[in-house]
mmCIF file of C-alpha atoms in Angstrom:
data_model
loop_
_atom_site.group_PDB
_atom_site.id
_atom_site.type_symbol
_atom_site.label_atom_id
_atom_site.label_comp_id
_atom_site.label_asym_id
_atom_site.label_seq_id
_atom_site.Cartn_x
_atom_site.Cartn_y
_atom_site.Cartn_z
ATOM 1 C CA GLY Q 1 -8.294 -14.189 -5.597
ATOM 2 C CA GLN Q 2 -8.304 -12.165 -2.427
ATOM 3 C CA SER Q 3 -10.840 -9.763 -0.986
ATOM 4 C CA LEU Q 4 -10.668 -7.739 2.201
ATOM 5 C CA GLU Q 5 -13.469 -5.907 3.961
ATOM 6 C CA GLN Q 6 -13.056 -2.958 6.292
ATOM 7 C CA PRO Q 7 -15.524 -0.389 7.618
ATOM 8 C CA SER Q 8 -15.311 2.720 5.468
ATOM 9 C CA GLU Q 9 -15.410 5.230 8.332
ATOM 10 C CA VAL Q 10 -14.886 5.197 12.095
ATOM 11 C CA THR Q 11 -15.089 8.104 14.529
ATOM 12 C CA ALA Q 12 -13.556 8.050 18.011
ATOM 13 C CA VAL Q 13 -12.837 10.445 20.853
ATOM 14 C CA GLU Q 14 -9.379 11.731 21.733
ATOM 15 C CA GLY Q 15 -7.849 9.668 24.534
ATOM 16 C CA ALA Q 16 -10.134 6.698 23.931
ATOM 17 C CA ILE Q 17 -9.528 3.286 22.297
ATOM 18 C CA VAL Q 18 -10.705 2.265 18.837
ATOM 19 C CA GLN Q 19 -10.674 -1.019 16.939
ATOM 20 C CA ILE Q 20 -10.610 -1.247 13.142
ATOM 21 C CA ASN Q 21 -11.657 -4.624 11.797
ATOM 22 C CA CYS Q 22 -10.570 -6.465 8.668
ATOM 23 C CA THR Q 23 -12.100 -9.656 7.328
ATOM 24 C CA TYR Q 24 -10.546 -11.415 4.400
ATOM 25 C CA GLN Q 25 -11.186 -14.161 1.918
ATOM 26 C CA THR Q 26 -8.142 -15.616 0.224
ATOM 27 C CA SER Q 27 -7.150 -18.771 -1.606
ATOM 28 C CA GLY Q 28 -4.162 -18.946 0.733
ATOM 29 C CA PHE Q 29 -2.679 -16.798 3.421
ATOM 30 C CA TYR Q 30 0.746 -15.597 4.447
ATOM 31 C CA GLY Q 31 0.312 -12.686 6.784
ATOM 32 C CA LEU Q 32 -1.821 -9.643 7.513
ATOM 33 C CA SER Q 33 -0.335 -6.154 7.476
ATOM 34 C CA TRP Q 34 -1.610 -2.729 8.449
ATOM 35 C CA TYR Q 35 -0.734 0.612 6.900
ATOM 36 C CA GLN Q 36 -1.520 4.189 7.887
ATOM 37 C CA GLN Q 37 -2.048 7.010 5.416
ATOM 38 C CA HIS Q 38 -2.594 10.658 6.299
ATOM 39 C CA ASP Q 39 -4.446 12.880 3.845
ATOM 40 C CA GLY Q 40 -2.127 13.828 1.014
ATOM 41 C CA GLY Q 41 0.572 11.489 2.270
ATOM 42 C CA ALA Q 42 1.992 8.108 1.434
ATOM 43 C CA PRO Q 43 1.053 4.844 3.160
ATOM 44 C CA THR Q 44 3.401 3.851 5.963
ATOM 45 C CA PHE Q 45 3.794 0.390 7.421
ATOM 46 C CA LEU Q 46 2.413 -0.129 10.936
ATOM 47 C CA SER Q 47 2.425 -3.832 11.741
ATOM 48 C CA TYR Q 48 2.479 -7.409 10.469
ATOM 49 C CA ASN Q 49 0.903 -10.596 11.850
ATOM 50 C CA ALA Q 50 2.094 -13.914 10.497
ATOM 51 C CA LEU Q 51 0.656 -15.980 13.348
ATOM 52 C CA ASP Q 52 -2.514 -15.867 15.408
ATOM 53 C CA GLY Q 53 -2.459 -13.518 18.345
ATOM 54 C CA LEU Q 54 -1.656 -9.996 19.309
ATOM 55 C CA GLU Q 55 1.338 -7.930 18.211
ATOM 56 C CA GLU Q 56 1.969 -4.734 20.160
ATOM 57 C CA THR Q 57 3.915 -1.692 19.035
ATOM 58 C CA GLY Q 58 3.519 1.198 21.417
ATOM 59 C CA ARG Q 59 -0.029 2.549 21.298
ATOM 60 C CA PHE Q 60 -0.884 0.322 18.338
ATOM 61 C CA SER Q 61 -1.667 -3.386 18.477
ATOM 62 C CA SER Q 62 -2.719 -5.762 15.742
ATOM 63 C CA PHE Q 63 -4.545 -9.050 16.117
ATOM 64 C CA LEU Q 64 -5.007 -12.012 13.807
ATOM 65 C CA SER Q 65 -7.272 -15.060 13.914
ATOM 66 C CA ARG Q 66 -6.634 -17.342 10.972
ATOM 67 C CA SER Q 67 -9.514 -19.657 11.828
ATOM 68 C CA ASP Q 68 -11.938 -16.717 11.640
ATOM 69 C CA SER Q 69 -10.206 -15.017 8.663
ATOM 70 C CA TYR Q 70 -10.258 -11.895 10.759
ATOM 71 C CA GLY Q 71 -7.917 -9.312 12.117
ATOM 72 C CA TYR Q 72 -8.045 -5.937 13.742
ATOM 73 C CA LEU Q 73 -5.939 -2.901 14.505
ATOM 74 C CA LEU Q 74 -6.293 -1.473 18.005
ATOM 75 C CA LEU Q 75 -5.304 2.104 18.696
ATOM 76 C CA GLN Q 76 -5.067 3.246 22.311
ATOM 77 C CA GLU Q 77 -4.775 6.680 23.916
ATOM 78 C CA LEU Q 78 -6.002 8.234 20.710
ATOM 79 C CA GLN Q 79 -4.406 11.479 19.593
ATOM 80 C CA MET Q 80 -5.619 13.958 17.009
ATOM 81 C CA LYS Q 81 -2.691 12.978 14.792
ATOM 82 C CA ASP Q 82 -4.132 9.460 14.544
ATOM 83 C CA SER Q 83 -6.801 10.835 12.208
ATOM 84 C CA ALA Q 84 -5.896 9.048 8.987
ATOM 85 C CA SER Q 85 -6.899 6.172 6.743
ATOM 86 C CA TYR Q 86 -5.905 2.661 7.765
ATOM 87 C CA PHE Q 87 -5.508 -0.214 5.323
ATOM 88 C CA CYS Q 88 -5.176 -3.915 5.948
ATOM 89 C CA ALA Q 89 -3.299 -6.011 3.395
ATOM 90 C CA VAL Q 90 -2.721 -9.718 2.839
ATOM 91 C CA ARG Q 91 -0.135 -11.751 0.999
ATOM 92 C CA VAL Q 92 -0.648 -15.252 -0.330
ATOM 93 C CA PRO Q 93 2.049 -17.949 -0.360
ATOM 94 C CA ARG Q 94 4.745 -17.827 -3.052
ATOM 95 C CA ASN Q 95 3.596 -14.374 -4.040
ATOM 96 C CA GLU Q 96 5.474 -11.122 -3.824
ATOM 97 C CA LYS Q 97 2.313 -9.021 -3.993
ATOM 98 C CA LEU Q 98 0.106 -7.474 -1.364
ATOM 99 C CA THR Q 99 -3.632 -7.040 -1.774
ATOM 100 C CA PHE Q 100 -4.956 -4.005 0.075
ATOM 101 C CA GLY Q 101 -8.373 -3.403 1.560
ATOM 102 C CA THR Q 102 -10.306 -0.282 0.592
ATOM 103 C CA GLY Q 103 -9.348 1.397 3.852
ATOM 104 C CA THR Q 104 -10.992 2.814 6.963
ATOM 105 C CA ARG Q 105 -11.039 6.545 7.471
ATOM 106 C CA LEU Q 106 -10.559 7.256 11.188
ATOM 107 C CA THR Q 107 -11.643 10.622 12.521
ATOM 108 C CA ILE Q 108 -10.643 11.657 16.034
ATOM 109 C CA ILE Q 109 -12.829 14.242 17.736
ATOM 110 C CA PRO Q 110 -11.941 16.245 20.855
ATOM 111 C CA ASN Y 1 19.004 7.793 2.787
ATOM 112 C CA ALA Y 2 16.335 9.439 0.681
ATOM 113 C CA GLY Y 3 14.253 6.237 0.705
ATOM 114 C CA VAL Y 4 11.810 6.080 -2.198
ATOM 115 C CA THR Y 5 11.496 9.165 -4.390
ATOM 116 C CA GLN Y 6 9.094 9.858 -7.239
ATOM 117 C CA THR Y 7 9.298 12.298 -10.134
ATOM 118 C CA PRO Y 8 7.268 14.374 -10.912
ATOM 119 C CA LYS Y 9 5.038 15.211 -7.941
ATOM 120 C CA PHE Y 10 2.258 16.678 -10.068
ATOM 121 C CA ARG Y 11 1.394 16.512 -13.741
ATOM 122 C CA VAL Y 12 -1.491 17.515 -15.996
ATOM 123 C CA LEU Y 13 -1.822 15.776 -19.360
ATOM 124 C CA LYS Y 14 -4.181 16.032 -22.261
ATOM 125 C CA THR Y 15 -5.890 12.920 -23.555
ATOM 126 C CA GLY Y 16 -3.562 11.016 -25.867
ATOM 127 C CA GLN Y 17 -0.328 12.427 -24.493
ATOM 128 C CA SER Y 18 2.367 10.172 -23.127
ATOM 129 C CA MET Y 19 4.548 10.428 -20.078
ATOM 130 C CA THR Y 20 6.888 8.486 -17.839
ATOM 131 C CA LEU Y 21 6.854 8.435 -14.061
ATOM 132 C CA LEU Y 22 10.175 7.743 -12.396
ATOM 133 C CA CYS Y 23 10.637 5.905 -9.115
ATOM 134 C CA ALA Y 24 14.036 5.630 -7.443
ATOM 135 C CA GLN Y 25 15.083 3.898 -4.227
ATOM 136 C CA ASP Y 26 18.431 3.944 -2.475
ATOM 137 C CA MET Y 27 17.818 1.056 -0.068
ATOM 138 C CA ASN Y 28 19.089 -1.667 -2.404
ATOM 139 C CA HIS Y 29 15.659 -3.302 -2.433
ATOM 140 C CA GLU Y 30 14.983 -6.066 -4.914
ATOM 141 C CA TYR Y 31 11.220 -5.675 -5.201
ATOM 142 C CA MET Y 32 9.476 -2.601 -6.560
ATOM 143 C CA TYR Y 33 5.796 -1.869 -7.194
ATOM 144 C CA TRP Y 34 3.553 0.675 -8.890
ATOM 145 C CA TYR Y 35 0.092 1.339 -7.459
ATOM 146 C CA ARG Y 36 -2.710 3.696 -8.292
ATOM 147 C CA GLN Y 37 -5.043 5.069 -5.662
ATOM 148 C CA ASP Y 38 -8.505 6.377 -6.421
ATOM 149 C CA PRO Y 39 -11.015 7.686 -3.873
ATOM 150 C CA GLY Y 40 -12.696 4.848 -2.016
ATOM 151 C CA MET Y 41 -10.788 2.139 -3.864
ATOM 152 C CA GLY Y 42 -7.654 1.665 -1.842
ATOM 153 C CA LEU Y 43 -4.389 0.804 -3.538
ATOM 154 C CA ARG Y 44 -4.452 -1.230 -6.715
ATOM 155 C CA LEU Y 45 -1.327 -2.833 -8.097
ATOM 156 C CA ILE Y 46 -0.463 -1.898 -11.682
ATOM 157 C CA HIS Y 47 2.856 -3.661 -12.274
ATOM 158 C CA TYR Y 48 5.688 -4.911 -10.138
ATOM 159 C CA SER Y 49 9.264 -6.153 -10.409
ATOM 160 C CA VAL Y 50 11.143 -8.754 -8.397
ATOM 161 C CA GLY Y 51 14.537 -7.730 -9.701
ATOM 162 C CA GLU Y 52 16.524 -5.852 -12.314
ATOM 163 C CA GLY Y 53 15.333 -6.704 -15.797
ATOM 164 C CA THR Y 54 12.101 -8.397 -14.659
ATOM 165 C CA THR Y 55 8.539 -7.079 -14.572
ATOM 166 C CA ALA Y 56 5.115 -8.596 -14.043
ATOM 167 C CA LYS Y 57 1.499 -7.501 -14.348
ATOM 168 C CA GLY Y 58 -0.577 -6.605 -11.353
ATOM 169 C CA GLU Y 59 -4.289 -6.096 -10.900
ATOM 170 C CA VAL Y 60 -4.820 -3.182 -13.334
ATOM 171 C CA PRO Y 61 -2.013 -3.220 -15.956
ATOM 172 C CA ASP Y 62 -3.934 -2.098 -19.051
ATOM 173 C CA GLY Y 63 -2.732 1.201 -20.505
ATOM 174 C CA TYR Y 64 0.583 1.107 -18.632
ATOM 175 C CA ASN Y 65 4.058 -0.214 -19.319
ATOM 176 C CA VAL Y 66 7.048 -0.513 -17.022
ATOM 177 C CA SER Y 67 10.784 -1.032 -17.167
ATOM 178 C CA ARG Y 68 13.417 -1.958 -14.582
ATOM 179 C CA LEU Y 69 16.728 -1.468 -16.329
ATOM 180 C CA LYS Y 70 18.545 -0.619 -13.123
ATOM 181 C CA LYS Y 71 17.905 -2.104 -9.708
ATOM 182 C CA GLN Y 72 17.280 1.273 -8.113
ATOM 183 C CA ASN Y 73 14.849 2.603 -10.731
ATOM 184 C CA PHE Y 74 11.358 1.529 -11.784
ATOM 185 C CA LEU Y 75 9.668 3.480 -14.579
ATOM 186 C CA LEU Y 76 5.941 3.619 -15.282
ATOM 187 C CA GLY Y 77 4.865 4.712 -18.746
ATOM 188 C CA LEU Y 78 1.531 5.892 -20.085
ATOM 189 C CA GLU Y 79 1.603 5.610 -23.857
ATOM 190 C CA SER Y 80 -1.701 7.366 -24.574
ATOM 191 C CA ALA Y 81 -3.213 8.941 -21.489
ATOM 192 C CA ALA Y 82 -6.950 8.709 -20.852
ATOM 193 C CA PRO Y 83 -9.125 10.555 -18.303
ATOM 194 C CA SER Y 84 -9.665 7.211 -16.533
ATOM 195 C CA GLN Y 85 -5.979 7.300 -15.630
ATOM 196 C CA THR Y 86 -6.442 10.384 -13.491
ATOM 197 C CA SER Y 87 -5.224 9.167 -10.126
ATOM 198 C CA VAL Y 88 -2.511 9.299 -7.506
ATOM 199 C CA TYR Y 89 0.345 6.957 -8.352
ATOM 200 C CA PHE Y 90 2.517 5.464 -5.653
ATOM 201 C CA CYS Y 91 5.729 3.570 -6.022
ATOM 202 C CA ALA Y 92 6.905 1.188 -3.311
ATOM 203 C CA SER Y 93 9.819 -1.112 -2.640
ATOM 204 C CA SER Y 94 10.620 -3.972 -0.290
ATOM 205 C CA PRO Y 95 13.610 -6.188 0.407
ATOM 206 C CA PRO Y 96 13.407 -9.970 -0.021
ATOM 207 C CA GLY Y 97 14.785 -12.557 2.315
ATOM 208 C CA LYS Y 98 12.383 -12.529 5.252
ATOM 209 C CA ALA Y 99 8.663 -13.100 5.355
ATOM 210 C CA ILE Y 100 8.023 -9.768 6.983
ATOM 211 C CA ALA Y 101 9.890 -8.044 4.208
ATOM 212 C CA TYR Y 102 7.228 -8.950 1.697
ATOM 213 C CA ASN Y 103 4.604 -7.329 3.852
ATOM 214 C CA GLU Y 104 6.555 -4.181 4.749
ATOM 215 C CA GLN Y 105 6.643 -1.956 1.729
ATOM 216 C CA PHE Y 106 8.236 1.478 1.676
ATOM 217 C CA PHE Y 107 6.248 4.015 -0.298
ATOM 218 C CA GLY Y 108 7.258 7.098 -2.210
ATOM 219 C CA PRO Y 109 5.391 10.422 -1.780
ATOM 220 C CA GLY Y 110 3.179 9.890 -4.819
ATOM 221 C CA THR Y 111 2.516 11.551 -8.176
ATOM 222 C CA ARG Y 112 -0.771 13.309 -8.700
ATOM 223 C CA LEU Y 113 -1.767 12.938 -12.333
ATOM 224 C CA THR Y 114 -4.704 14.621 -14.015
ATOM 225 C CA VAL Y 115 -5.685 13.714 -17.553
ATOM 226 C CA LEU Y 116 -7.994 16.228 -19.255
#
């Protein structure tokens, strides 16, 4: 099976940088994804890492290290609207399913 | 495009009642999924479908049934609702064909279900 660990809560200051970590244990591996969910809203896709390294999309970047079974989401120039829950998710080979972590609630303070 | 839509948005049931949640997508996606989300537990997969006429069990399938008679629709049924099924239910879809597609799911707005 698969299990993913994330910190349950993170607080950061507006304008700063924050990193949300995700460690995983899987019987196989085929990519790490990140989703954002605002309170009362639906999850929305942010990024996907199939290979080791950094993927950048505007203020958001995602990193993967397969050898360490570890990834992170990096948010820069934090804005109040970035307050949300962030979920990492993994997919195993020959499988159409994603397994989600329990999520990290990010709170941005002025 | 409306994307992924869910009906109803809210519902209150009494224990033992039945209901069907409807998910529709207009993106011609092959894969569709039903999740439930409870506080502090992330998203848990109930059932999923890789194409019209096919369904498969996810992580927490007990107490639920599904049908995919048309490619654009995925129905989730509760035959005899229980308080433990109080949750927010999300439907999602994704296209096949590329690796990233499996990891990029498009979610509906959710159905908030309370079972008394």
